[in-house]
């Protein structure tokens, strides 16, 4: 089995067998292994399964490419480009003050400082953990629309928290 480090798809595609990637090892199932373990199956069954496996790895590779390569070394974190999801002050959003943020969101919405979309998207993303891409897909809008909407909500919340200090 060749060692294709950059692509699980290539590893599976150019291998004679079906390749399974685990966190601690790589396992290749050969035609002989398949037929031995599945006496009622044929070579055609193995080839069909291999084709499905190739398609799954290809789809995974396409998704990874579409989202970009988001891996980088820990030492390069300080130089990393800002994440597409804006983060509210860690002291509020990632702490016990989540209830305080939720109350602030409701208050800003009631007084007209947050739009319906800003509130819904912010709550789905920060409190329900839904990705920006999933929100955009669900709403049938472009990712940047959701990103901008949440950024505006975060800016308004930052301003609000500065005002009440």
mmCIF file with all atom_site columns, C-alpha atoms in Angstrom:
data_model
loop_
_atom_site.group_PDB
_atom_site.id
_atom_site.type_symbol
_atom_site.label_atom_id
_atom_site.label_alt_id
_atom_site.label_comp_id
_atom_site.label_asym_id
_atom_site.label_entity_id
_atom_site.label_seq_id
_atom_site.pdbx_PDB_ins_code
_atom_site.Cartn_x
_atom_site.Cartn_y
_atom_site.Cartn_z
_atom_site.occupancy
_atom_site.B_iso_or_equiv
_atom_site.pdbx_formal_charge
_atom_site.auth_seq_id
_atom_site.auth_comp_id
_atom_site.auth_asym_id
_atom_site.auth_atom_id
_atom_site.pdbx_PDB_model_num
ATOM 1   C CA . UNK A 1 1   ? 0.000   0.000   0.000  1.00 0.00 ? 1   UNK A CA 1
ATOM 2   C CA . UNK A 1 2   ? 1.460   3.364   -1.005 1.00 0.00 ? 2   UNK A CA 1
ATOM 3   C CA . UNK A 1 3   ? 1.713   6.088   1.587  1.00 0.00 ? 3   UNK A CA 1
ATOM 4   C CA . UNK A 1 4   ? -0.379  9.027   0.332  1.00 0.00 ? 4   UNK A CA 1
ATOM 5   C CA . UNK A 1 5   ? -0.045  11.469  3.207  1.00 0.00 ? 5   UNK A CA 1
ATOM 6   C CA . UNK A 1 6   ? -1.966  14.346  1.673  1.00 0.00 ? 6   UNK A CA 1
ATOM 7   C CA . UNK A 1 7   ? -5.135  12.581  0.609  1.00 0.00 ? 7   UNK A CA 1
ATOM 8   C CA . UNK A 1 8   ? -7.192  9.770   2.082  1.00 0.00 ? 8   UNK A CA 1
ATOM 9   C CA . UNK A 1 9   ? -8.993  9.685   -1.257 1.00 0.00 ? 9   UNK A CA 1
ATOM 10  C CA . UNK A 1 10  ? -5.744  9.034   -3.154 1.00 0.00 ? 10  UNK A CA 1
ATOM 11  C CA . UNK A 1 11  ? -4.733  6.398   -0.625 1.00 0.00 ? 11  UNK A CA 1
ATOM 12  C CA . UNK A 1 12  ? -8.000  4.521   -1.179 1.00 0.00 ? 12  UNK A CA 1
ATOM 13  C CA . UNK A 1 13  ? -8.251  5.188   -4.929 1.00 0.00 ? 13  UNK A CA 1
ATOM 14  C CA . UNK A 1 14  ? -4.762  3.938   -5.815 1.00 0.00 ? 14  UNK A CA 1
ATOM 15  C CA . UNK A 1 15  ? -4.840  0.991   -3.468 1.00 0.00 ? 15  UNK A CA 1
ATOM 16  C CA . UNK A 1 16  ? -5.862  -2.490  -4.629 1.00 0.00 ? 16  UNK A CA 1
ATOM 17  C CA . UNK A 1 17  ? -8.098  -2.905  -1.595 1.00 0.00 ? 17  UNK A CA 1
ATOM 18  C CA . UNK A 1 18  ? -10.487 -0.798  0.440  1.00 0.00 ? 18  UNK A CA 1
ATOM 19  C CA . UNK A 1 19  ? -8.696  1.444   2.901  1.00 0.00 ? 19  UNK A CA 1
ATOM 20  C CA . UNK A 1 20  ? -10.052 2.337   6.335  1.00 0.00 ? 20  UNK A CA 1
ATOM 21  C CA . UNK A 1 21  ? -8.414  5.214   8.164  1.00 0.00 ? 21  UNK A CA 1
ATOM 22  C CA . UNK A 1 22  ? -8.457  5.163   11.964 1.00 0.00 ? 22  UNK A CA 1
ATOM 23  C CA . UNK A 1 23  ? -6.871  7.648   14.319 1.00 0.00 ? 23  UNK A CA 1
ATOM 24  C CA . UNK A 1 24  ? -4.096  5.226   15.207 1.00 0.00 ? 24  UNK A CA 1
ATOM 25  C CA . UNK A 1 25  ? -3.709  3.068   12.082 1.00 0.00 ? 25  UNK A CA 1
ATOM 26  C CA . UNK A 1 26  ? -4.653  2.441   8.488  1.00 0.00 ? 26  UNK A CA 1
ATOM 27  C CA . UNK A 1 27  ? -6.216  -0.856  7.463  1.00 0.00 ? 27  UNK A CA 1
ATOM 28  C CA . UNK A 1 28  ? -6.516  -2.196  3.925  1.00 0.00 ? 28  UNK A CA 1
ATOM 29  C CA . UNK A 1 29  ? -9.041  -4.917  3.089  1.00 0.00 ? 29  UNK A CA 1
ATOM 30  C CA . UNK A 1 30  ? -7.946  -6.886  0.027  1.00 0.00 ? 30  UNK A CA 1
ATOM 31  C CA . UNK A 1 31  ? -10.181 -8.792  -2.389 1.00 0.00 ? 31  UNK A CA 1
ATOM 32  C CA . UNK A 1 32  ? -8.967  -12.031 -0.826 1.00 0.00 ? 32  UNK A CA 1
ATOM 33  C CA . UNK A 1 33  ? -9.801  -10.824 2.698  1.00 0.00 ? 33  UNK A CA 1
ATOM 34  C CA . UNK A 1 34  ? -13.246 -9.705  1.543  1.00 0.00 ? 34  UNK A CA 1
ATOM 35  C CA . UNK A 1 35  ? -14.069 -12.994 -0.178 1.00 0.00 ? 35  UNK A CA 1
ATOM 36  C CA . UNK A 1 36  ? -12.741 -15.027 2.752  1.00 0.00 ? 36  UNK A CA 1
ATOM 37  C CA . UNK A 1 37  ? -14.811 -13.085 5.305  1.00 0.00 ? 37  UNK A CA 1
ATOM 38  C CA . UNK A 1 38  ? -17.922 -12.900 3.068  1.00 0.00 ? 38  UNK A CA 1
ATOM 39  C CA . UNK A 1 39  ? -18.361 -16.332 1.450  1.00 0.00 ? 39  UNK A CA 1
ATOM 40  C CA . UNK A 1 40  ? -21.621 -15.358 -0.271 1.00 0.00 ? 40  UNK A CA 1
ATOM 41  C CA . UNK A 1 41  ? -20.079 -12.352 -2.025 1.00 0.00 ? 41  UNK A CA 1
ATOM 42  C CA . UNK A 1 42  ? -18.290 -12.071 -5.344 1.00 0.00 ? 42  UNK A CA 1
ATOM 43  C CA . UNK A 1 43  ? -15.521 -10.010 -6.868 1.00 0.00 ? 43  UNK A CA 1
ATOM 44  C CA . UNK A 1 44  ? -18.212 -7.790  -8.416 1.00 0.00 ? 44  UNK A CA 1
ATOM 45  C CA . UNK A 1 45  ? -19.560 -7.104  -4.894 1.00 0.00 ? 45  UNK A CA 1
ATOM 46  C CA . UNK A 1 46  ? -16.066 -6.144  -3.754 1.00 0.00 ? 46  UNK A CA 1
ATOM 47  C CA . UNK A 1 47  ? -15.580 -3.807  -6.734 1.00 0.00 ? 47  UNK A CA 1
ATOM 48  C CA . UNK A 1 48  ? -18.968 -2.186  -6.091 1.00 0.00 ? 48  UNK A CA 1
ATOM 49  C CA . UNK A 1 49  ? -18.023 -1.637  -2.445 1.00 0.00 ? 49  UNK A CA 1
ATOM 50  C CA . UNK A 1 50  ? -14.643 -0.238  -3.494 1.00 0.00 ? 50  UNK A CA 1
ATOM 51  C CA . UNK A 1 51  ? -16.394 2.199   -5.856 1.00 0.00 ? 51  UNK A CA 1
ATOM 52  C CA . UNK A 1 52  ? -18.663 3.366   -3.026 1.00 0.00 ? 52  UNK A CA 1
ATOM 53  C CA . UNK A 1 53  ? -15.639 3.752   -0.763 1.00 0.00 ? 53  UNK A CA 1
ATOM 54  C CA . UNK A 1 54  ? -13.827 5.802   -3.420 1.00 0.00 ? 54  UNK A CA 1
ATOM 55  C CA . UNK A 1 55  ? -16.905 8.021   -3.805 1.00 0.00 ? 55  UNK A CA 1
ATOM 56  C CA . UNK A 1 56  ? -17.117 8.606   -0.042 1.00 0.00 ? 56  UNK A CA 1
ATOM 57  C CA . UNK A 1 57  ? -13.439 9.585   0.139  1.00 0.00 ? 57  UNK A CA 1
ATOM 58  C CA . UNK A 1 58  ? -13.838 11.818  -2.934 1.00 0.00 ? 58  UNK A CA 1
ATOM 59  C CA . UNK A 1 59  ? -16.816 13.600  -1.377 1.00 0.00 ? 59  UNK A CA 1
ATOM 60  C CA . UNK A 1 60  ? -14.827 14.068  1.830  1.00 0.00 ? 60  UNK A CA 1
ATOM 61  C CA . UNK A 1 61  ? -11.916 15.525  -0.159 1.00 0.00 ? 61  UNK A CA 1
ATOM 62  C CA . UNK A 1 62  ? -14.271 17.899  -1.986 1.00 0.00 ? 62  UNK A CA 1
ATOM 63  C CA . UNK A 1 63  ? -15.804 19.106  1.279  1.00 0.00 ? 63  UNK A CA 1
ATOM 64  C CA . UNK A 1 64  ? -12.387 19.668  2.820  1.00 0.00 ? 64  UNK A CA 1
ATOM 65  C CA . UNK A 1 65  ? -11.284 21.604  -0.254 1.00 0.00 ? 65  UNK A CA 1
ATOM 66  C CA . UNK A 1 66  ? -14.471 23.680  -0.249 1.00 0.00 ? 66  UNK A CA 1
ATOM 67  C CA . UNK A 1 67  ? -13.954 24.692  3.356  1.00 0.00 ? 67  UNK A CA 1
ATOM 68  C CA . UNK A 1 68  ? -10.262 25.272  2.894  1.00 0.00 ? 68  UNK A CA 1
ATOM 69  C CA . UNK A 1 69  ? -7.346  23.840  4.708  1.00 0.00 ? 69  UNK A CA 1
ATOM 70  C CA . UNK A 1 70  ? -7.897  24.975  8.255  1.00 0.00 ? 70  UNK A CA 1
ATOM 71  C CA . UNK A 1 71  ? -4.977  23.212  9.847  1.00 0.00 ? 71  UNK A CA 1
ATOM 72  C CA . UNK A 1 72  ? -1.968  25.122  11.027 1.00 0.00 ? 72  UNK A CA 1
ATOM 73  C CA . UNK A 1 73  ? 0.676   24.713  13.668 1.00 0.00 ? 73  UNK A CA 1
ATOM 74  C CA . UNK A 1 74  ? 0.088   25.849  17.217 1.00 0.00 ? 74  UNK A CA 1
ATOM 75  C CA . UNK A 1 75  ? 3.052   28.210  16.973 1.00 0.00 ? 75  UNK A CA 1
ATOM 76  C CA . UNK A 1 76  ? 1.373   30.005  14.080 1.00 0.00 ? 76  UNK A CA 1
ATOM 77  C CA . UNK A 1 77  ? -1.854  30.744  15.913 1.00 0.00 ? 77  UNK A CA 1
ATOM 78  C CA . UNK A 1 78  ? -0.943  34.329  16.655 1.00 0.00 ? 78  UNK A CA 1
ATOM 79  C CA . UNK A 1 79  ? -0.495  34.926  12.924 1.00 0.00 ? 79  UNK A CA 1
ATOM 80  C CA . UNK A 1 80  ? -3.668  33.105  11.897 1.00 0.00 ? 80  UNK A CA 1
ATOM 81  C CA . UNK A 1 81  ? -6.370  34.878  9.959  1.00 0.00 ? 81  UNK A CA 1
ATOM 82  C CA . UNK A 1 82  ? -9.397  35.740  12.084 1.00 0.00 ? 82  UNK A CA 1
ATOM 83  C CA . UNK A 1 83  ? -12.000 33.010  12.290 1.00 0.00 ? 83  UNK A CA 1
ATOM 84  C CA . UNK A 1 84  ? -15.145 33.554  10.202 1.00 0.00 ? 84  UNK A CA 1
ATOM 85  C CA . UNK A 1 85  ? -17.226 33.314  13.370 1.00 0.00 ? 85  UNK A CA 1
ATOM 86  C CA . UNK A 1 86  ? -16.702 36.447  15.405 1.00 0.00 ? 86  UNK A CA 1
ATOM 87  C CA . UNK A 1 87  ? -16.172 35.859  19.093 1.00 0.00 ? 87  UNK A CA 1
ATOM 88  C CA . UNK A 1 88  ? -17.835 37.913  21.734 1.00 0.00 ? 88  UNK A CA 1
ATOM 89  C CA . UNK A 1 89  ? -15.749 38.791  24.781 1.00 0.00 ? 89  UNK A CA 1
ATOM 90  C CA . UNK A 1 90  ? -14.661 35.482  26.270 1.00 0.00 ? 90  UNK A CA 1
ATOM 91  C CA . UNK A 1 91  ? -15.571 36.816  29.687 1.00 0.00 ? 91  UNK A CA 1
ATOM 92  C CA . UNK A 1 92  ? -19.216 36.779  28.600 1.00 0.00 ? 92  UNK A CA 1
ATOM 93  C CA . UNK A 1 93  ? -19.891 34.186  25.932 1.00 0.00 ? 93  UNK A CA 1
ATOM 94  C CA . UNK A 1 94  ? -17.607 31.392  27.134 1.00 0.00 ? 94  UNK A CA 1
ATOM 95  C CA . UNK A 1 95  ? -18.254 31.758  30.842 1.00 0.00 ? 95  UNK A CA 1
ATOM 96  C CA . UNK A 1 96  ? -21.051 31.459  33.351 1.00 0.00 ? 96  UNK A CA 1
ATOM 97  C CA . UNK A 1 97  ? -22.422 34.763  31.977 1.00 0.00 ? 97  UNK A CA 1
ATOM 98  C CA . UNK A 1 98  ? -24.154 33.074  29.027 1.00 0.00 ? 98  UNK A CA 1
ATOM 99  C CA . UNK A 1 99  ? -27.461 33.863  30.718 1.00 0.00 ? 99  UNK A CA 1
ATOM 100 C CA . UNK A 1 100 ? -26.412 37.516  30.894 1.00 0.00 ? 100 UNK A CA 1
ATOM 101 C CA . UNK A 1 101 ? -25.634 37.541  27.156 1.00 0.00 ? 101 UNK A CA 1
ATOM 102 C CA . UNK A 1 102 ? -29.009 35.924  26.372 1.00 0.00 ? 102 UNK A CA 1
ATOM 103 C CA . UNK A 1 103 ? -30.797 38.586  28.426 1.00 0.00 ? 103 UNK A CA 1
ATOM 104 C CA . UNK A 1 104 ? -28.810 41.308  26.637 1.00 0.00 ? 104 UNK A CA 1
ATOM 105 C CA . UNK A 1 105 ? -29.748 39.850  23.242 1.00 0.00 ? 105 UNK A CA 1
ATOM 106 C CA . UNK A 1 106 ? -33.432 39.849  24.212 1.00 0.00 ? 106 UNK A CA 1
ATOM 107 C CA . UNK A 1 107 ? -33.227 43.413  25.540 1.00 0.00 ? 107 UNK A CA 1
ATOM 108 C CA . UNK A 1 108 ? -31.461 44.725  22.429 1.00 0.00 ? 108 UNK A CA 1
ATOM 109 C CA . UNK A 1 109 ? -34.033 43.007  20.244 1.00 0.00 ? 109 UNK A CA 1
ATOM 110 C CA . UNK A 1 110 ? -36.995 44.438  22.179 1.00 0.00 ? 110 UNK A CA 1
ATOM 111 C CA . UNK A 1 111 ? -35.602 47.972  21.946 1.00 0.00 ? 111 UNK A CA 1
ATOM 112 C CA . UNK A 1 112 ? -34.962 47.616  18.205 1.00 0.00 ? 112 UNK A CA 1
ATOM 113 C CA . UNK A 1 113 ? -31.159 47.583  18.252 1.00 0.00 ? 113 UNK A CA 1
ATOM 114 C CA . UNK A 1 114 ? -31.012 43.997  16.932 1.00 0.00 ? 114 UNK A CA 1
ATOM 115 C CA . UNK A 1 115 ? -32.961 42.841  13.896 1.00 0.00 ? 115 UNK A CA 1
ATOM 116 C CA . UNK A 1 116 ? -34.891 39.573  13.868 1.00 0.00 ? 116 UNK A CA 1
ATOM 117 C CA . UNK A 1 117 ? -32.219 37.967  11.655 1.00 0.00 ? 117 UNK A CA 1
ATOM 118 C CA . UNK A 1 118 ? -29.368 39.185  13.835 1.00 0.00 ? 118 UNK A CA 1
ATOM 119 C CA . UNK A 1 119 ? -31.016 37.788  16.954 1.00 0.00 ? 119 UNK A CA 1
ATOM 120 C CA . UNK A 1 120 ? -31.986 34.446  15.384 1.00 0.00 ? 120 UNK A CA 1
ATOM 121 C CA . UNK A 1 121 ? -28.603 33.894  13.782 1.00 0.00 ? 121 UNK A CA 1
ATOM 122 C CA . UNK A 1 122 ? -26.648 34.923  16.875 1.00 0.00 ? 122 UNK A CA 1
ATOM 123 C CA . UNK A 1 123 ? -28.689 32.639  19.147 1.00 0.00 ? 123 UNK A CA 1
ATOM 124 C CA . UNK A 1 124 ? -28.439 29.687  16.744 1.00 0.00 ? 124 UNK A CA 1
ATOM 125 C CA . UNK A 1 125 ? -24.699 30.112  16.343 1.00 0.00 ? 125 UNK A CA 1
ATOM 126 C CA . UNK A 1 126 ? -23.552 30.946  19.864 1.00 0.00 ? 126 UNK A CA 1
ATOM 127 C CA . UNK A 1 127 ? -26.107 29.146  21.980 1.00 0.00 ? 127 UNK A CA 1
ATOM 128 C CA . UNK A 1 128 ? -27.156 26.194  19.805 1.00 0.00 ? 128 UNK A CA 1
ATOM 129 C CA . UNK A 1 129 ? -23.706 25.740  18.253 1.00 0.00 ? 129 UNK A CA 1
ATOM 130 C CA . UNK A 1 130 ? -24.940 25.791  14.645 1.00 0.00 ? 130 UNK A CA 1
ATOM 131 C CA . UNK A 1 131 ? -22.216 26.657  12.137 1.00 0.00 ? 131 UNK A CA 1
ATOM 132 C CA . UNK A 1 132 ? -22.494 29.774  9.995  1.00 0.00 ? 132 UNK A CA 1
ATOM 133 C CA . UNK A 1 133 ? -22.492 27.622  6.869  1.00 0.00 ? 133 UNK A CA 1
ATOM 134 C CA . UNK A 1 134 ? -25.366 25.505  8.185  1.00 0.00 ? 134 UNK A CA 1
ATOM 135 C CA . UNK A 1 135 ? -27.390 28.609  9.047  1.00 0.00 ? 135 UNK A CA 1
ATOM 136 C CA . UNK A 1 136 ? -26.755 29.991  5.554  1.00 0.00 ? 136 UNK A CA 1
ATOM 137 C CA . UNK A 1 137 ? -27.744 26.686  3.974  1.00 0.00 ? 137 UNK A CA 1
ATOM 138 C CA . UNK A 1 138 ? -30.929 26.463  6.047  1.00 0.00 ? 138 UNK A CA 1
ATOM 139 C CA . UNK A 1 139 ? -31.918 30.004  5.092  1.00 0.00 ? 139 UNK A CA 1
ATOM 140 C CA . UNK A 1 140 ? -30.877 29.685  1.461  1.00 0.00 ? 140 UNK A CA 1
ATOM 141 C CA . UNK A 1 141 ? -28.544 32.674  1.677  1.00 0.00 ? 141 UNK A CA 1
ATOM 142 C CA . UNK A 1 142 ? -24.833 33.197  1.113  1.00 0.00 ? 142 UNK A CA 1
ATOM 143 C CA . UNK A 1 143 ? -22.451 32.484  3.993  1.00 0.00 ? 143 UNK A CA 1
ATOM 144 C CA . UNK A 1 144 ? -21.208 36.083  4.046  1.00 0.00 ? 144 UNK A CA 1
ATOM 145 C CA . UNK A 1 145 ? -24.733 37.366  4.770  1.00 0.00 ? 145 UNK A CA 1
ATOM 146 C CA . UNK A 1 146 ? -24.905 35.258  7.906  1.00 0.00 ? 146 UNK A CA 1
ATOM 147 C CA . UNK A 1 147 ? -21.352 36.158  8.892  1.00 0.00 ? 147 UNK A CA 1
ATOM 148 C CA . UNK A 1 148 ? -22.007 39.892  8.524  1.00 0.00 ? 148 UNK A CA 1
ATOM 149 C CA . UNK A 1 149 ? -25.294 39.669  10.412 1.00 0.00 ? 149 UNK A CA 1
ATOM 150 C CA . UNK A 1 150 ? -23.669 37.909  13.364 1.00 0.00 ? 150 UNK A CA 1
ATOM 151 C CA . UNK A 1 151 ? -20.723 40.317  13.336 1.00 0.00 ? 151 UNK A CA 1
ATOM 152 C CA . UNK A 1 152 ? -23.166 43.232  13.576 1.00 0.00 ? 152 UNK A CA 1
ATOM 153 C CA . UNK A 1 153 ? -24.961 41.559  16.483 1.00 0.00 ? 153 UNK A CA 1
ATOM 154 C CA . UNK A 1 154 ? -21.648 41.001  18.272 1.00 0.00 ? 154 UNK A CA 1
ATOM 155 C CA . UNK A 1 155 ? -20.645 44.639  17.732 1.00 0.00 ? 155 UNK A CA 1
ATOM 156 C CA . UNK A 1 156 ? -23.964 45.797  19.174 1.00 0.00 ? 156 UNK A CA 1
ATOM 157 C CA . UNK A 1 157 ? -23.549 43.509  22.172 1.00 0.00 ? 157 UNK A CA 1
ATOM 158 C CA . UNK A 1 158 ? -20.014 44.771  22.794 1.00 0.00 ? 158 UNK A CA 1
ATOM 159 C CA . UNK A 1 159 ? -21.319 48.332  22.724 1.00 0.00 ? 159 UNK A CA 1
ATOM 160 C CA . UNK A 1 160 ? -24.145 47.407  25.083 1.00 0.00 ? 160 UNK A CA 1
ATOM 161 C CA . UNK A 1 161 ? -21.796 45.791  27.608 1.00 0.00 ? 161 UNK A CA 1
ATOM 162 C CA . UNK A 1 162 ? -19.494 48.847  27.488 1.00 0.00 ? 162 UNK A CA 1
ATOM 163 C CA . UNK A 1 163 ? -22.499 51.110  28.108 1.00 0.00 ? 163 UNK A CA 1
ATOM 164 C CA . UNK A 1 164 ? -23.668 49.257  31.214 1.00 0.00 ? 164 UNK A CA 1
ATOM 165 C CA . UNK A 1 165 ? -20.253 49.132  32.923 1.00 0.00 ? 165 UNK A CA 1
#
